[in-house]
PDB file of C-alpha atoms in Angstrom:
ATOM      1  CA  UNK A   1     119.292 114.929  61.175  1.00  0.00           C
ATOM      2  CA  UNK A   2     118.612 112.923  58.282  1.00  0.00           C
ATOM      3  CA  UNK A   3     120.749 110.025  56.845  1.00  0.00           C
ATOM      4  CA  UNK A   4     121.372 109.123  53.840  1.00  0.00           C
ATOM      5  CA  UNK A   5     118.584 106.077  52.040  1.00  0.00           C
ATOM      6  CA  UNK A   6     119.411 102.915  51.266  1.00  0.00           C
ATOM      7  CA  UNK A   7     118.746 101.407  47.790  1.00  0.00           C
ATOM      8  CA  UNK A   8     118.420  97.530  48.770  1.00  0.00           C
ATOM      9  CA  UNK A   9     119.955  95.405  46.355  1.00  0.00           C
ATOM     10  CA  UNK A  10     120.629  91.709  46.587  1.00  0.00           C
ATOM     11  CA  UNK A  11     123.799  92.434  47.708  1.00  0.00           C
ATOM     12  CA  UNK A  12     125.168  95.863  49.183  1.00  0.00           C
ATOM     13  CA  UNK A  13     128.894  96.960  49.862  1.00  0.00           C
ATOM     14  CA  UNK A  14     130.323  99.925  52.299  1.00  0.00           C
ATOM     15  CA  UNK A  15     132.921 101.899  51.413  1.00  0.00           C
ATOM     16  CA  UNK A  16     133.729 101.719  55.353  1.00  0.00           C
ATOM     17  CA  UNK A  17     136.900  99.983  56.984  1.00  0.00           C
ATOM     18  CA  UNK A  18     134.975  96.921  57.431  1.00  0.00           C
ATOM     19  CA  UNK A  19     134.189  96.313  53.846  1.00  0.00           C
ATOM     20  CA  UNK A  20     132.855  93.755  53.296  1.00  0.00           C
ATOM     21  CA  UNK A  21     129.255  92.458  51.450  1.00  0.00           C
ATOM     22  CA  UNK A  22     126.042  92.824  53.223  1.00  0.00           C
ATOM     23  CA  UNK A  23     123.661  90.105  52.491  1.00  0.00           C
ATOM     24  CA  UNK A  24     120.082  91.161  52.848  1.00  0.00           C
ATOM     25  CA  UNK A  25     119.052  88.790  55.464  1.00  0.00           C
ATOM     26  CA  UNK A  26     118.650  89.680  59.026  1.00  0.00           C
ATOM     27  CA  UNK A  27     120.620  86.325  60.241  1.00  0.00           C
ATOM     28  CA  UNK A  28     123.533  87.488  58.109  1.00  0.00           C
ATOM     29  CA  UNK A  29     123.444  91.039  59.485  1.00  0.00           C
ATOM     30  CA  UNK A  30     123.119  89.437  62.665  1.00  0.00           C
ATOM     31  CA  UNK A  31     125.846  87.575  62.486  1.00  0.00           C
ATOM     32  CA  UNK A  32     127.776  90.554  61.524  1.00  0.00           C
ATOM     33  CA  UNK A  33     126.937  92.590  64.243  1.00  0.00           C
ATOM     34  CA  UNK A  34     128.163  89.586  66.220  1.00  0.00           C
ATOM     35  CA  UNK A  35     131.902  89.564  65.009  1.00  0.00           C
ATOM     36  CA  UNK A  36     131.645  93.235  65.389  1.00  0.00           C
ATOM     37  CA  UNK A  37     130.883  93.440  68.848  1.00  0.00           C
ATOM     38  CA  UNK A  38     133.672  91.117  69.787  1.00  0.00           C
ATOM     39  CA  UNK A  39     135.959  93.928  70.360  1.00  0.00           C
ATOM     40  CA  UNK A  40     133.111  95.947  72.569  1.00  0.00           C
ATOM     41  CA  UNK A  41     132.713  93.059  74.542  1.00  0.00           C
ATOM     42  CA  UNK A  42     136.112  92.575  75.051  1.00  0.00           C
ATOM     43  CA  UNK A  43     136.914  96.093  76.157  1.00  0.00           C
ATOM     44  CA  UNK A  44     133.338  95.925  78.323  1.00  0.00           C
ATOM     45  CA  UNK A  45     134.972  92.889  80.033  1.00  0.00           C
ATOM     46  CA  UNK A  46     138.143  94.587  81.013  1.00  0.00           C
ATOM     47  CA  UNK A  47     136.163  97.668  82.357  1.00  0.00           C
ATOM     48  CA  UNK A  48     133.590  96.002  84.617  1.00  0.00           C
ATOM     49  CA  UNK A  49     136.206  94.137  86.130  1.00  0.00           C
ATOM     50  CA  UNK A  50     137.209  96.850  87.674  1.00  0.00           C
ATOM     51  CA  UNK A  51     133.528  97.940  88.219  1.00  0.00           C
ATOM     52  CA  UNK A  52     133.367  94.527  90.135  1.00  0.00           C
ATOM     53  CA  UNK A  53     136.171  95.346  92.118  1.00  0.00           C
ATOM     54  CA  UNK A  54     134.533  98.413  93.302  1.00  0.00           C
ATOM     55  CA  UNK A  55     131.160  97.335  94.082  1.00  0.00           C
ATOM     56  CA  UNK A  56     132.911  94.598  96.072  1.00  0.00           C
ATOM     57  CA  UNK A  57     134.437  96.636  98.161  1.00  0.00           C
ATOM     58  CA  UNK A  58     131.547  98.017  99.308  1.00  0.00           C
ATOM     59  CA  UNK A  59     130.155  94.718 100.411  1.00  0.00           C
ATOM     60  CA  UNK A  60     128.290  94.028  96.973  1.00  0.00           C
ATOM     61  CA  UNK A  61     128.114  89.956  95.899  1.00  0.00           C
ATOM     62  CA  UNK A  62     129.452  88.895  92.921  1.00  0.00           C
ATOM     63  CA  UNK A  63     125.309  88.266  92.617  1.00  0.00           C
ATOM     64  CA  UNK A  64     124.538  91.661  93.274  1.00  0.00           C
ATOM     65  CA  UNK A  65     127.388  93.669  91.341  1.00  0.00           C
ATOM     66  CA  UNK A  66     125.737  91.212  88.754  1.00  0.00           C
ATOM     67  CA  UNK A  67     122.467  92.293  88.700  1.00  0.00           C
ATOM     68  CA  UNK A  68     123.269  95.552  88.662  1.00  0.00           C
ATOM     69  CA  UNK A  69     125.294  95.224  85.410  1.00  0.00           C
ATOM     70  CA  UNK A  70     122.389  93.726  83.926  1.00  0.00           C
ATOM     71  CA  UNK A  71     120.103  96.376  84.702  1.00  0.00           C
ATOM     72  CA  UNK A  72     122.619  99.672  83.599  1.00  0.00           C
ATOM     73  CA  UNK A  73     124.780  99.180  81.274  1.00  0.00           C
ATOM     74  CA  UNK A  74     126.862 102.350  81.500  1.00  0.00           C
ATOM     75  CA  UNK A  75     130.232 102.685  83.167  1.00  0.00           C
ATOM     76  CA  UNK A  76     129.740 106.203  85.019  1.00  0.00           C
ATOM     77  CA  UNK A  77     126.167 105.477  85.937  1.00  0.00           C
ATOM     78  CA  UNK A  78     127.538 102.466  87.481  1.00  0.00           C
ATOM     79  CA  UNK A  79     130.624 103.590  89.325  1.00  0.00           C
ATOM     80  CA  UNK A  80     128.277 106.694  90.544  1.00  0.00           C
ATOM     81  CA  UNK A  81     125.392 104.508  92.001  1.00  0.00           C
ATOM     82  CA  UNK A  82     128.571 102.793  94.025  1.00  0.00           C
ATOM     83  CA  UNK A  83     129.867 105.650  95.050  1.00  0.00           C
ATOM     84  CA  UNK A  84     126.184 106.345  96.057  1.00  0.00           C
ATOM     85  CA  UNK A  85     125.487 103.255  97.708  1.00  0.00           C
ATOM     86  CA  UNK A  86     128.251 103.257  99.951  1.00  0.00           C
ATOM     87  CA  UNK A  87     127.802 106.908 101.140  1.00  0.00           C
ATOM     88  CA  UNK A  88     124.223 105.962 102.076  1.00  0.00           C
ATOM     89  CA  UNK A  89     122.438 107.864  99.834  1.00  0.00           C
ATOM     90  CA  UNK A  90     118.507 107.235  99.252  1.00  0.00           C
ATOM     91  CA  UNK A  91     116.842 105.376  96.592  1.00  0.00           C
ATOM     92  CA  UNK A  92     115.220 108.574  94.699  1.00  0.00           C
ATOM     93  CA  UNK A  93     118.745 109.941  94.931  1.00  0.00           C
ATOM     94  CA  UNK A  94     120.275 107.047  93.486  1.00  0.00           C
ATOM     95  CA  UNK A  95     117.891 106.356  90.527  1.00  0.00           C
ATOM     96  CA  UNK A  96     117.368 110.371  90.019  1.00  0.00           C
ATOM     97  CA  UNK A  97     121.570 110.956  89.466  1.00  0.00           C
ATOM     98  CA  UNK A  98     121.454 107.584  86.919  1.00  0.00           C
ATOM     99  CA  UNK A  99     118.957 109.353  84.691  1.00  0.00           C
ATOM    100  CA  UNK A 100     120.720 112.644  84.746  1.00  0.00           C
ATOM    101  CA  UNK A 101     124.374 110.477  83.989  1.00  0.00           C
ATOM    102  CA  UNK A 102     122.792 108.560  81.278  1.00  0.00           C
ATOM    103  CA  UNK A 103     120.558 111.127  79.562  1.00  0.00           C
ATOM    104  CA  UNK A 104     123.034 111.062  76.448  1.00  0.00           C
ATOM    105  CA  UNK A 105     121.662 107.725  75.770  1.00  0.00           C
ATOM    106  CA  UNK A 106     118.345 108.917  75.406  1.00  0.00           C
ATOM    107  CA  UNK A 107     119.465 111.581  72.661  1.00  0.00           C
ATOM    108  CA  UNK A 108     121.601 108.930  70.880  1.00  0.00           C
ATOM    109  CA  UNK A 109     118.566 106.430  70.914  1.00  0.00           C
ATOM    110  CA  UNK A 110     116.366 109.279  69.168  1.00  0.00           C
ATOM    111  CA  UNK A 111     119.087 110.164  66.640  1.00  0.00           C
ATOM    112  CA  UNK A 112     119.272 105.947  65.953  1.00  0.00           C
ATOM    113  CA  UNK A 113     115.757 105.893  65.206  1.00  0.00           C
ATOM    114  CA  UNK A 114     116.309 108.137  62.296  1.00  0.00           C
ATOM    115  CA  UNK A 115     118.785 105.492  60.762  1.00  0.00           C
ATOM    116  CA  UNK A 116     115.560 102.704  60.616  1.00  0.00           C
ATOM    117  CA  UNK A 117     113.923 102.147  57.504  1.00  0.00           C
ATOM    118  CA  UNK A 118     109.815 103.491  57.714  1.00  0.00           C
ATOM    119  CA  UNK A 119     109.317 100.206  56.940  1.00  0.00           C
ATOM    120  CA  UNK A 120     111.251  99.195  60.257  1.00  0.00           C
ATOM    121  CA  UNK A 121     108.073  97.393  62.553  1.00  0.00           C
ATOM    122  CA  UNK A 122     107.670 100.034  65.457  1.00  0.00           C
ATOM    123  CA  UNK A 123     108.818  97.965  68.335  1.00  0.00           C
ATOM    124  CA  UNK A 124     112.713  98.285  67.395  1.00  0.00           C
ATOM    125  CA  UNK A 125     112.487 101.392  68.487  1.00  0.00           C
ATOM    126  CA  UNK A 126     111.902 100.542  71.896  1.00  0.00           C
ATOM    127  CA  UNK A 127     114.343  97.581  71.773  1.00  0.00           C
ATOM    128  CA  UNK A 128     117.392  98.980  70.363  1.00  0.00           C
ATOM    129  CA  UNK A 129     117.534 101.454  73.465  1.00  0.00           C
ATOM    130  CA  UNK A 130     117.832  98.846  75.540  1.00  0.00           C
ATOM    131  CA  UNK A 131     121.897  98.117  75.873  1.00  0.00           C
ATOM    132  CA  UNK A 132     122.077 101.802  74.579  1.00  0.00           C
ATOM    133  CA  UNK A 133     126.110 102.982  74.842  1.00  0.00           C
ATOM    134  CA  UNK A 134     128.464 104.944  73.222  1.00  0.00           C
ATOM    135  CA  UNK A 135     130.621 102.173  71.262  1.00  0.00           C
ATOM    136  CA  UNK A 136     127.171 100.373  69.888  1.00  0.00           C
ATOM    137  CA  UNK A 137     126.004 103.767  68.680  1.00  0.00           C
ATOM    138  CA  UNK A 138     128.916 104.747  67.013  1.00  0.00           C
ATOM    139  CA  UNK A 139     128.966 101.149  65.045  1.00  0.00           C
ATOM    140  CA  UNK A 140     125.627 100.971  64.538  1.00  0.00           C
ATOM    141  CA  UNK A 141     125.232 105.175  62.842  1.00  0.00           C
ATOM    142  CA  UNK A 142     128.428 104.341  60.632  1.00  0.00           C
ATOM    143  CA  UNK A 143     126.436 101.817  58.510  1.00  0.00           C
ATOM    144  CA  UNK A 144     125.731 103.058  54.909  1.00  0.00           C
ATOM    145  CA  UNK A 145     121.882 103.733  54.395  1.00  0.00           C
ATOM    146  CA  UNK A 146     119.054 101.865  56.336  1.00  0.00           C
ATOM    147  CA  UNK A 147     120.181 100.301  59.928  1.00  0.00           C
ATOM    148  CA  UNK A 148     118.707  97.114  60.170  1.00  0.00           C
ATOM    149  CA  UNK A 149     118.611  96.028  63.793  1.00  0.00           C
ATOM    150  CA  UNK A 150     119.591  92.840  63.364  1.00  0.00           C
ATOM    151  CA  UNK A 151     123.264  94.320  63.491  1.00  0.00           C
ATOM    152  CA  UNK A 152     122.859  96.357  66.412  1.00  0.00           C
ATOM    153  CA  UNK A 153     121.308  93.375  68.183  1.00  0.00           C
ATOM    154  CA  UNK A 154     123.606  90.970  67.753  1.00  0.00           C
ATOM    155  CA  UNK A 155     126.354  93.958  68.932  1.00  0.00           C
ATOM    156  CA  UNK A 156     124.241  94.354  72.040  1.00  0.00           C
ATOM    157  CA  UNK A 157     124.663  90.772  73.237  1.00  0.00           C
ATOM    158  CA  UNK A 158     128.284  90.255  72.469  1.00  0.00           C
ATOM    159  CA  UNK A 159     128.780  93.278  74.419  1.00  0.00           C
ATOM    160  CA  UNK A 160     126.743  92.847  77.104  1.00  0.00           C
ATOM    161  CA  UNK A 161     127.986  89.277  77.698  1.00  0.00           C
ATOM    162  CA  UNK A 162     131.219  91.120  78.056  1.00  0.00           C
ATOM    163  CA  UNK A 163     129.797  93.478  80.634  1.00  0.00           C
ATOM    164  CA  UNK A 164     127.847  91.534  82.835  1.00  0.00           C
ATOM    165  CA  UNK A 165     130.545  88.791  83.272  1.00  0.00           C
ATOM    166  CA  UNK A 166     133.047  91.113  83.466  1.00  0.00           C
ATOM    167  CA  UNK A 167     131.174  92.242  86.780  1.00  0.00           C
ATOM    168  CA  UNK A 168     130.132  89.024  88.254  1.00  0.00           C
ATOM    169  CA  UNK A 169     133.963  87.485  87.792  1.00  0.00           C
ATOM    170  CA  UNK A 170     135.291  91.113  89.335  1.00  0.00           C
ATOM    171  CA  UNK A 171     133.310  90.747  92.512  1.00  0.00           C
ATOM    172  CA  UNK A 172     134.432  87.799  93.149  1.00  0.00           C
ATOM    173  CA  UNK A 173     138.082  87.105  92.228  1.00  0.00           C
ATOM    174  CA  UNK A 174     139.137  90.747  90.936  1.00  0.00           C
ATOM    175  CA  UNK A 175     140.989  91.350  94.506  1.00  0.00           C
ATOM    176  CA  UNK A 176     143.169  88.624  93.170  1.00  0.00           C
ATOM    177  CA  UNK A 177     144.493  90.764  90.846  1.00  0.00           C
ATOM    178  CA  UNK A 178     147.579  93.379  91.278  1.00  0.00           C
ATOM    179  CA  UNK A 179     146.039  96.711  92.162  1.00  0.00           C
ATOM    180  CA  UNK A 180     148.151  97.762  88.491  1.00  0.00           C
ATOM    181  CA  UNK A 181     146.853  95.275  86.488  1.00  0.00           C
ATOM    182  CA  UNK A 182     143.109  95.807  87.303  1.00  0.00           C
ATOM    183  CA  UNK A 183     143.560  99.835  86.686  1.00  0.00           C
ATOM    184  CA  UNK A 184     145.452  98.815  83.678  1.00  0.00           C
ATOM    185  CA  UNK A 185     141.986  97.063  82.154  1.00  0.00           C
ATOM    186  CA  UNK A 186     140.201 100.304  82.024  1.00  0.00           C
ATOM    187  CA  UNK A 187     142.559 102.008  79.613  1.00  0.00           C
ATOM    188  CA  UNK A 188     141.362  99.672  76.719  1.00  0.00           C
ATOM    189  CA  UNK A 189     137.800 101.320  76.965  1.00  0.00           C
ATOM    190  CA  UNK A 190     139.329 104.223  75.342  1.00  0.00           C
ATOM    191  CA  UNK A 191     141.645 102.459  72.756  1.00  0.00           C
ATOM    192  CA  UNK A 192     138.399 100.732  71.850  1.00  0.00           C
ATOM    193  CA  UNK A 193     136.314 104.183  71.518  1.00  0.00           C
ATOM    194  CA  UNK A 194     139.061 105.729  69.405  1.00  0.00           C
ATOM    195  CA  UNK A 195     139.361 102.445  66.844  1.00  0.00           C
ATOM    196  CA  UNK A 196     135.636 103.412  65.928  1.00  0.00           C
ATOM    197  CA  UNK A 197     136.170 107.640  65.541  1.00  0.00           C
ATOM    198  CA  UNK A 198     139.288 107.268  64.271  1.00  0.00           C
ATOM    199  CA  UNK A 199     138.499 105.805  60.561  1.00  0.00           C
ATOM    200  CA  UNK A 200     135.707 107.696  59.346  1.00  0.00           C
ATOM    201  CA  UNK A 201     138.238 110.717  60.359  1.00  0.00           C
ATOM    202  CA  UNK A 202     140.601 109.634  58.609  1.00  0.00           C
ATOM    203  CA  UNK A 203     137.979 109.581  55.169  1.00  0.00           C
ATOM    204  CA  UNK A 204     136.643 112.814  55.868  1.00  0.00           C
ATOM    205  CA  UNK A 205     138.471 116.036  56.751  1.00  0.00           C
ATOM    206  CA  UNK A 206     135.067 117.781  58.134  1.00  0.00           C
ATOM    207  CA  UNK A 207     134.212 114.727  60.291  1.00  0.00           C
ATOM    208  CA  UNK A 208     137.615 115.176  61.796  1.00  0.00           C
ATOM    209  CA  UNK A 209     137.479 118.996  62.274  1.00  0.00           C
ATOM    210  CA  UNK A 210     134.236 117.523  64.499  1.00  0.00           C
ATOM    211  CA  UNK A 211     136.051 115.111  66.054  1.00  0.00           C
ATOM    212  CA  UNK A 212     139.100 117.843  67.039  1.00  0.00           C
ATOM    213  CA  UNK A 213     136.123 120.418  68.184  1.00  0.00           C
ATOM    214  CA  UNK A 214     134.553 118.038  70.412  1.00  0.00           C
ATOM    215  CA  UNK A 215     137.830 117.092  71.981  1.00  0.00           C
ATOM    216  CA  UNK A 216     138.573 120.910  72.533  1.00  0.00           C
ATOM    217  CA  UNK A 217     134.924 121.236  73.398  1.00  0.00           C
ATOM    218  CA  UNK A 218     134.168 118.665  76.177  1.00  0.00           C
ATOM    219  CA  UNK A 219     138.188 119.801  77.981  1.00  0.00           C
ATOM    220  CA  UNK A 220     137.430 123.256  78.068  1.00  0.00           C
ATOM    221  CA  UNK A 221     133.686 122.775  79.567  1.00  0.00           C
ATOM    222  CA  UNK A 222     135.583 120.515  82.504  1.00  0.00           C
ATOM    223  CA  UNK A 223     137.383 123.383  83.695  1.00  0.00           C
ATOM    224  CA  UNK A 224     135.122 126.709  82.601  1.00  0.00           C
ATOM    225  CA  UNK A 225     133.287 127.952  85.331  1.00  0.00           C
ATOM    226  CA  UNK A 226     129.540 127.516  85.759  1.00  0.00           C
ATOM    227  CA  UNK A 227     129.993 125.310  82.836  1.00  0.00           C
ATOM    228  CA  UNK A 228     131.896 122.703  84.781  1.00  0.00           C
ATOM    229  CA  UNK A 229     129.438 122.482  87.332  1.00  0.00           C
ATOM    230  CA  UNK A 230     127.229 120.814  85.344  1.00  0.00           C
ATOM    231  CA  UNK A 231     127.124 117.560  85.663  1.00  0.00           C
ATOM    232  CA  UNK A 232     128.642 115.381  82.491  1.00  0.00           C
ATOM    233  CA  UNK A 233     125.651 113.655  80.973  1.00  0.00           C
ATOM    234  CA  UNK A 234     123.920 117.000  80.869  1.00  0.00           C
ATOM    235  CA  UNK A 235     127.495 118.434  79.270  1.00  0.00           C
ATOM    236  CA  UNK A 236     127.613 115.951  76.773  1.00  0.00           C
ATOM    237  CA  UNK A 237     123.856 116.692  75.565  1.00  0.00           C
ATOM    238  CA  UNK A 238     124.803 120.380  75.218  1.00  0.00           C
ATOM    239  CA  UNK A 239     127.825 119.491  73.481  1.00  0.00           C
ATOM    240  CA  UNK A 240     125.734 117.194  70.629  1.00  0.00           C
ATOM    241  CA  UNK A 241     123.420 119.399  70.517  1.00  0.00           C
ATOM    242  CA  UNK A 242     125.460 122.666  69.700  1.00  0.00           C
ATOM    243  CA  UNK A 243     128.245 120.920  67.394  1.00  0.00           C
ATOM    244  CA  UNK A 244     125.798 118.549  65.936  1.00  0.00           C
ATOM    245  CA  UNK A 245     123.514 121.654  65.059  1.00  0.00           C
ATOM    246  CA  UNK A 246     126.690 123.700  63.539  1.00  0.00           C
ATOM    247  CA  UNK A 247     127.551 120.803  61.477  1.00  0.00           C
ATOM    248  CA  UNK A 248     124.100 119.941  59.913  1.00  0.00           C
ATOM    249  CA  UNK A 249     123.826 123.481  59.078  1.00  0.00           C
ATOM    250  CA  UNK A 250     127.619 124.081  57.656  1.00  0.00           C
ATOM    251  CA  UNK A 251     127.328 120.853  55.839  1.00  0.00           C
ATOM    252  CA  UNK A 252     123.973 119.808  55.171  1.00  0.00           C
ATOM    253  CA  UNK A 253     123.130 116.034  53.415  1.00  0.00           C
ATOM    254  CA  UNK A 254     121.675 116.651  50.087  1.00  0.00           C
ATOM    255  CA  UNK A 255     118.733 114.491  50.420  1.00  0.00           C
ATOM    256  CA  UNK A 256     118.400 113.891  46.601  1.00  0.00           C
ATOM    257  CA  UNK A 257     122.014 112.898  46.496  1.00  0.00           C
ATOM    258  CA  UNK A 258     121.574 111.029  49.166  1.00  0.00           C
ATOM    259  CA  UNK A 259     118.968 109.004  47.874  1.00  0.00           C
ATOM    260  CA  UNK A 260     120.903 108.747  44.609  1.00  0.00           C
ATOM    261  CA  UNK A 261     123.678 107.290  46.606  1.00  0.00           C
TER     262      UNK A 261
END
C-alpha cells in the first residue's frame, strides 16, 4: 500500500474534519496529537474501568491490574489474560493467546510504517508500535502525506494516561459503582471508534462501500462455520488482508498524482 507524498511547505492544510494548519515543527505536531487524543483517552478511561473491575474480582490489586495495563494496551488481550488468569491457565498459555489476540497490531504497525517519510530516523519504527491500537491507527493513517510521529506520540500518551488510570482507579473503587453504570462506560469505546470512520465516509463513497463491506464482512465470519472458529485477531488479519487487497487493486493511488497532490 502506498500513500500519498507530502510536499512540505512552511505551512500545510488538510482537507480533513480537523482542518486546521500544520506547522512544520515536531512540538506543534505534538501538541496536536495531544488535543487529539483527548477523546481516546477519554473513551480508554471509561473502558478500563471496567477492565479494573474485572481483574479485581479475581483478586488482582489496583497495583497489579495496573501493571498490566501498562504492559498491553489492548482491551480483548486484556479481558482474555483475566479470564485466563483466573481459570488457572499457564504462563506460555497466557502470553501465547495475547499474541494471537493482538496480531492485528502487528499488521497495522507495518502498514504505519509506510506513512513515514524515508527520511523518518529508523528507530520510529520501533517506537510507534509501542501503544499500537485501533483508534491511534486510524488518527494517525488519516493524516494527509508524510506521518510525522510527533502526532502519533503525543496521541499515545494522552491515551494511555487514559488507560492505565482508568485500570488502577477500577481496581480499586470501581465496585463502588452501580453494576449499570460501569457496563454503561464501555459503550463509549465504540461511539469513539465510529467518530473516526465515520468522516472520511462521509467524503468518499468508495471508502464507505469499505466501511459497509467490513461491517458485513467481520458479522458474517462470527457466525460462518469453520470461519467462526477462528479466533478474532486472526479474523481481523484475514479480513484486512482480503478487503484491503480488493480495494488497492479496484482503486489504485496514482502515485504521480499523488505526489502532485
Amino acid at each position: 500500500m502506498r500513500f500519498p507524498s507530502l510536499k512540505h511547505t512552511p505551512e500545510q492544510k488538510t482537507d480533513s474534519p480537523r482542518s486546521t494548519v500544520f506547522p512544520r515543527s515536531n512540538s506543534a505536531w505534538f501538541r496536536h496529537g495531544l488535543r487529539d487524543g483527548i477523546p481516546i483517552g477519554l473513551g480508554y478511561f471509561a473502558v478500563s474501568f471496567t477492565l479494573g473491575i474485572a481483574a479485581r474480582e479475581i483478586g488482582m490489586s489496583a497495583v497489579q491490574a495496573f501493571l498490566m495495563s501498562l504492559g498491553l494496551h489492548a482491551s480483548a488481550g486484556e479481558f482474555a489474560a483475566i479470564m485466563l488468569i483466573a481459570a488457572g491457565a499457564g504462563v506460555i498459555e497466557l502470553i501465547t493467546t495475547s499474541l494471537v489476540i493482538n496480531l492485528r497490531y502487528f499488521l497495522m504497525s507495518c502498514a504505519l510504517s509506510q506513512k513515514l517519510s524515508p527520511k523518518t530516523p529508523f528507530y520510529h519504527r520501533f517506537l510507534l508500535p509501542l501503544c499500537m491500537t485501533d483508534e491511534i491507527f486510524g488518527l494517525s493513517v488519516s493524516v494527509n502525506g508524510f506521518l510525522n510521529p510527533c502526532y502519533t506520540y503525543g496521541i499515545m500518551i494522552v491515551a494511555a494516561l487514559g488507560w492505565e488510570s482508568g485500570t488502577f482507579l477500577g481496581a480499586l473503587i470501581g465496585n463502588i459503582l452501580p453494576a449499570a453504570i460501569s457496563n454503561a462506560m464501555s459503550v463509549s469505546l465504540y461511539g469513539m471508534f465510529l467518530a473516526i470512520i465515520i468522516p472520511p465516509a462521509r467524503r468518499d463513497r468508495f471508502i464507505a462501500l469499505l466501511v459497509a463491506v467490513s461491517m458485513a464482512a467481520s458479522l458474517l465470519c462470527t457466525v460462518a462455520p469453520v470461519v467462526r472458529d477462528i479466533s478474532s485477531g486472526f479474523r481481523v488479519i484475514l479480513l484486512t488482508l482480503v478487503i484491503a487487497g480488493a480495494a488497492a487493486f479496484l482503486r489504485p493511488v496514482q502515485e504521480d498524482a499523488a505526489a502532485a497532490a
